[in-house]
Amino acid sequence: MSTPRLTAAHPGAPRLSVIVLVYNEVESIPALHAELIGVLHNMPLTYEVVYIDDGSRDGSTEKMAQLAADDPHVRVVSFRRNFGQTAAVQAGIDNSRGEILVFMDGDLQNDPRDIPLLLEKLDEGYDVASGWRKNRQDDARRVLPSRIANWVIARVTGVPLHDFGCTLKAYHRDVIQDVRLYGEMHRFIPVYASWVGARIAEVQVNHRSRTHGRSKYSLSRTSRVMLDLITLKLLGSYSTKPIYFFGFAAFGLWTMSLVFAAIVIIQKLLPPYPFAHDNPLLLLAVFLAIVGVQFILMGLLAELSIRTYHESQGKSVYVVREVIEGGTRPPVVTATNGGSSVRTRA
């Protein structure tokens, strides 16, 4: 049996929030909503459907507004312009109220009938249930780069998922409510969750061919994802000790500098006894030594910035899952880590 969860949602809020990301999907919205409500209506839990309109200009906003007028379970958050999928995901977290958050795209390629499968996995005690489009119905020009990117992300982050890019995922709110997303970081939410000790499971989900509209994906996004991955690795491994990152790099540069300097000296002592100032390795050794010093200085500046960030905002360097105390008191909720909900048990 899974441990009961506590939520930061408002009293009387639905238990489940399904967050649908929409950008120019006017033809898909009616069919998607009908499928979604059909699935949710047969589930034994309260729910809401939050549509995040990422600055649509094709009439999607008006279509979703009509759904909200006809169905009290529907909420629509409409952006003034297109801010991108990461901003839409962040808006979904900020504007939903449920204890469980399920994200999906509004293009009908995600199947609403997979939602119960994700929730079953959460009921088994997992904090994140991530969809895996094993039989992906997309063009090979999209699938191949995606598979390569997923392989690289899994190896770099240590989170063994096959499909980081699948929007269809389910989360317990307490593992992502403090996440702040930038760039193309939405696909890395499971990695953020793993940093706070979340238990992550992968679920094979149905992926359908696109029947309306056109894909908003471009190959340029792959390069942006790789750059964000570098940022993610730095934040994940060195966010509280950046001097290690820059220091190790400096030590590597200094080691190379010493090797080149030794080669210059050896060549100077052996025939034909070349002049050191004519040896390009000497210039390279000096250059690497200077860059190493700059790396150390950057590490010290990063340390000052990190300490200012944590201490000025009261940011904790740890995350508490639960506090277990002796006695006969019933479970209560305490606030810690900047307001995050923490379970306390007797």
PDB file of C-alpha atoms in Angstrom, residues 136-148 217 219 222:
ATOM      1  CA  ARG A 136       5.951   6.553 -31.917  1.00  0.00           C
ATOM      2  CA  GLN A 137       3.839   7.673 -34.876  1.00  0.00           C
ATOM      3  CA  ASP A 138       6.049  10.462 -36.160  1.00  0.00           C
ATOM      4  CA  ASP A 139       8.308  11.039 -39.116  1.00  0.00           C
ATOM      5  CA  ALA A 140      11.708   9.330 -38.917  1.00  0.00           C
ATOM      6  CA  ARG A 141      13.375  12.751 -39.165  1.00  0.00           C
ATOM      7  CA  ARG A 142      11.911  13.501 -35.753  1.00  0.00           C
ATOM      8  CA  VAL A 143      12.169  10.061 -34.171  1.00  0.00           C
ATOM      9  CA  LEU A 144      15.885   9.426 -34.781  1.00  0.00           C
ATOM     10  CA  PRO A 145      17.215  12.717 -33.309  1.00  0.00           C
ATOM     11  CA  SER A 146      14.791  12.285 -30.414  1.00  0.00           C
ATOM     12  CA  ARG A 147      16.092   8.806 -29.616  1.00  0.00           C
ATOM     13  CA  ILE A 148      19.677  10.017 -29.705  1.00  0.00           C
ATOM     14  CA  TYR A 217       8.607  20.673 -33.565  1.00  0.00           C
ATOM     15  CA  LEU A 219      15.225  20.156 -35.477  1.00  0.00           C
ATOM     16  CA  THR A 222      17.418  19.453 -30.447  1.00  0.00           C
TER      17      THR A 222
END
